Coordinates of C-alpha atoms in Angstrom, one line a residue:
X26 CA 0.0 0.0 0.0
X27 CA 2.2 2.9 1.1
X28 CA 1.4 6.1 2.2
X29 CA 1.3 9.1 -0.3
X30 CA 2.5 12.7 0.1
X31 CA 1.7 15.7 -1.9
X32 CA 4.5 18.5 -1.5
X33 CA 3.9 22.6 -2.5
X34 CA 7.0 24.5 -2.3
X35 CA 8.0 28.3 -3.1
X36 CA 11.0 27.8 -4.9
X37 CA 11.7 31.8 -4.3
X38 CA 11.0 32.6 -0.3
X39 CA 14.8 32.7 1.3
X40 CA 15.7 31.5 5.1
X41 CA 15.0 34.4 6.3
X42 CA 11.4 35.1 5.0
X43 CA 10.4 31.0 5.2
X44 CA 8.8 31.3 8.4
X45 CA 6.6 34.7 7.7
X46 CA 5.5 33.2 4.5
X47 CA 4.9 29.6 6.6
X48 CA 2.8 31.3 8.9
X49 CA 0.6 33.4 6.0
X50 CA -0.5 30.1 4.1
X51 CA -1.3 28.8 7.2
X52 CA -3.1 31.4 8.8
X53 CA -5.3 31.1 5.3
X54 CA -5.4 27.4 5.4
X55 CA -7.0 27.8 9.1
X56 CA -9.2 30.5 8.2
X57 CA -10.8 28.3 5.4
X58 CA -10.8 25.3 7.7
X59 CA -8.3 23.0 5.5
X60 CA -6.0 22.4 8.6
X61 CA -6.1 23.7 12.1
X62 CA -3.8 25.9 13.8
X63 CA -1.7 24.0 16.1
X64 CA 1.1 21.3 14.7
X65 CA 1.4 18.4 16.7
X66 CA 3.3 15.7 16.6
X67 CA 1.9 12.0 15.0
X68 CA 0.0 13.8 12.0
X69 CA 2.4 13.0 9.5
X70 CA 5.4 10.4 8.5
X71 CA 7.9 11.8 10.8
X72 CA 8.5 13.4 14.2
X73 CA 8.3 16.1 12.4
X74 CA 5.1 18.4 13.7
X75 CA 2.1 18.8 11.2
X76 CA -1.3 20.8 10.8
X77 CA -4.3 18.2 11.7
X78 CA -6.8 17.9 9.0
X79 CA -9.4 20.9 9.7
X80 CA -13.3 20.6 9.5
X81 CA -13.5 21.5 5.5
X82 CA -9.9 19.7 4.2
X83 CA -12.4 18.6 1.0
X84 CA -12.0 22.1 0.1
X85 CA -8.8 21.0 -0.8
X86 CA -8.9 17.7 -3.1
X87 CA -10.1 16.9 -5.9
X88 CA -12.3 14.4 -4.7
X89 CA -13.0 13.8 -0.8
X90 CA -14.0 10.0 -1.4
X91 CA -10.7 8.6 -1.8
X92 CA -9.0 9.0 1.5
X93 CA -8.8 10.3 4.8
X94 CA -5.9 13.0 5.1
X95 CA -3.0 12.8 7.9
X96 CA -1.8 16.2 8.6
X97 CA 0.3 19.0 7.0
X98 CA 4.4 19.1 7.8
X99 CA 5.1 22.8 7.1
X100 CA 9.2 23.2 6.6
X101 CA 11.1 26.3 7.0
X102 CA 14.8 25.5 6.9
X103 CA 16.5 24.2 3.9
X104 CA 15.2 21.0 2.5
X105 CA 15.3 18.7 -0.2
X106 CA 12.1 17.6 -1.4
X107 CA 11.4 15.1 -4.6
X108 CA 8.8 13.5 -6.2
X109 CA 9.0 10.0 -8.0
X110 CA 5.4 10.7 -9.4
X111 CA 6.7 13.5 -11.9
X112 CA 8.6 13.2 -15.2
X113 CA 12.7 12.4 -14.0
X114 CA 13.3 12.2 -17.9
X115 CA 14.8 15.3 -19.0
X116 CA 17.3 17.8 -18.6
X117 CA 17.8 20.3 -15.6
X118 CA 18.4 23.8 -17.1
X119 CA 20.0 27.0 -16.6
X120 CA 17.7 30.0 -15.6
X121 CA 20.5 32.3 -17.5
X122 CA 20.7 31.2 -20.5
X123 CA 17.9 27.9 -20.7
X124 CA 20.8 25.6 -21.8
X125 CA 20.4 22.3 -20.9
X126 CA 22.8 20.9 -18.6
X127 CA 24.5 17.3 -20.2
X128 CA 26.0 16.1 -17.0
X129 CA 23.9 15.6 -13.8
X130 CA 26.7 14.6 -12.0
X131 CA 27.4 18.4 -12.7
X132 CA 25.7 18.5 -9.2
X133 CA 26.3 16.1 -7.2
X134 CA 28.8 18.3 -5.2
X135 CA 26.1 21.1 -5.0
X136 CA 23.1 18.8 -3.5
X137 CA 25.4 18.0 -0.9
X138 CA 26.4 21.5 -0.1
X139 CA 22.6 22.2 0.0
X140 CA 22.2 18.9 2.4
X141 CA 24.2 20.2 5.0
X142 CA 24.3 24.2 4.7
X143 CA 21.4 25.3 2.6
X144 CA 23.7 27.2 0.0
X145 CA 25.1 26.0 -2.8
X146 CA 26.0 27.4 -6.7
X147 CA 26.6 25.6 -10.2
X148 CA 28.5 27.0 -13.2
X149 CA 26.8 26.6 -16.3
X150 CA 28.9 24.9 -18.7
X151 CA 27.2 26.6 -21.4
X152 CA 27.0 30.5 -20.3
X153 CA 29.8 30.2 -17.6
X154 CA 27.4 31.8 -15.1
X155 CA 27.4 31.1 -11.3
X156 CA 23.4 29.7 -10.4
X157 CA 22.3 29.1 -7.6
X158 CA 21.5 25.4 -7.2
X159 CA 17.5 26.3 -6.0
X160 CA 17.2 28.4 -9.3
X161 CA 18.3 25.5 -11.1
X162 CA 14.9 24.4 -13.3
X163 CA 14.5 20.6 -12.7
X164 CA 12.3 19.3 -16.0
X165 CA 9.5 17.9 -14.3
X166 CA 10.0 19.1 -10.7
X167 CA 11.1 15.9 -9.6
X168 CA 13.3 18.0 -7.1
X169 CA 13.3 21.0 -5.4
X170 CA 16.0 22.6 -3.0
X171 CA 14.2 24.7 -1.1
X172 CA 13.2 27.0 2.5
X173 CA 9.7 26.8 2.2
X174 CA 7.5 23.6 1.9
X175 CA 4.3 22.7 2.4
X176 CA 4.0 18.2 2.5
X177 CA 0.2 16.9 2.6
X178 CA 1.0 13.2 3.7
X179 CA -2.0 10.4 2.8
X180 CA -4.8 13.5 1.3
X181 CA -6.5 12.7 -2.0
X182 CA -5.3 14.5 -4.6
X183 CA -4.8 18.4 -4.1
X184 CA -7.0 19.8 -6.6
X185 CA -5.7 22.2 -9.5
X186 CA -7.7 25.2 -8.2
X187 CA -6.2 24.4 -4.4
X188 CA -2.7 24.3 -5.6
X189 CA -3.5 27.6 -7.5
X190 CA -5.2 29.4 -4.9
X191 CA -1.9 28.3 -2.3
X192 CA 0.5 29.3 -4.8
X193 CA -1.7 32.9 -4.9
X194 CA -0.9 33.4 -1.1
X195 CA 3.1 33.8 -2.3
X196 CA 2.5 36.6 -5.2
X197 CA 5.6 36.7 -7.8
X198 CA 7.0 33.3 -6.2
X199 CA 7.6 30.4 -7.9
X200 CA 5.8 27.0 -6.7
X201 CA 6.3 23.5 -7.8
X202 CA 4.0 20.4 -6.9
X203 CA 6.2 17.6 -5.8
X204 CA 3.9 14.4 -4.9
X205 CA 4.9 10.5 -4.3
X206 CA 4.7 7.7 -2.5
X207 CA 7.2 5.4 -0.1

């Protein structure tokens, strides 16, 4: 069987604004009853605290008959997150100049920089231009290095409009949807 999880992350909030921005989706997501306020322990995968289900979560999926949703992990230090439900084929490419980068292993060094600090860069082979790993564009969105993340663990799918309406609370950032299963 295996449990599920459906990840929205802002692919723009730094460190340092994470936590504000944290607390604004969630202040909406309790004011239209999707999760409530407190995070406690046992509502998702990890020890990790997450948002219980609130009284109108359905306002959220797609369709409320396929599932009972765990809780809401809300992440505000750098992270990792990945999906093996979205496209891995394709190329990662550089925000610069949109070449494609040939070599993967271009960034193996980086991800573990990101893993243990939560900065790291890549120079483009093609444009020669330091990039931040995070602005990196990942064909797919099978990864994201990110500050800000939102996981959903075991919820029926997040509808389009849901995901749209979250990514509206974080004007002029850039989200990704990351979802999987272990």
């Amino acid at each position: 069987m295996g449990d599920t999880f459906q990840t929205i992350v802002d692919r723009d909030a730094t460190g340092e604004d994470a936590p504000r921005l944290a607390r604004l989706v969630v202040d909406r997501l309790v004011a239209e009853g999707i999760v409530l306020a407190e995070a406690e322990p046992g509502w998702a995968l990890s020890d990790h605290p997450a948002h219980p289900p609130g009284p109108h979560w359905e306002k959220a999926v797609a369709d409320a008959r396929w599932g009972a949703p765990e809780g809401v992990a809300v992440y505000t230090e750098h992270h990792i997150f990945y999906s093996n439900f979205n496209d891995r084929a394709g190329a990662v490419t550089c925000p610069r100049c949109g070449t494609a980068a040939a070599d993967s292993s271009l960034f193996s060094a980086a991800i573990d920089r990101w893993y243990e600090s939560g900065e790291a860069d890549v120079d483009c082979p093609a444009c020669a231009d330091t990039v931040p790993l995070p602005a990196w564009n990942w064909v797919g969105d099978h990864l994201a290095f990110v500050h800000l993340g939102f996981e959903f663990w075991n919820w029926p799918r997040l509808s389009e409009e849901f995901r749209a309406r979250t990514a509206g609370f974080l004007p002029g950032h850039r989200t990704a949807f990351l979802p999987g299963k272990i």
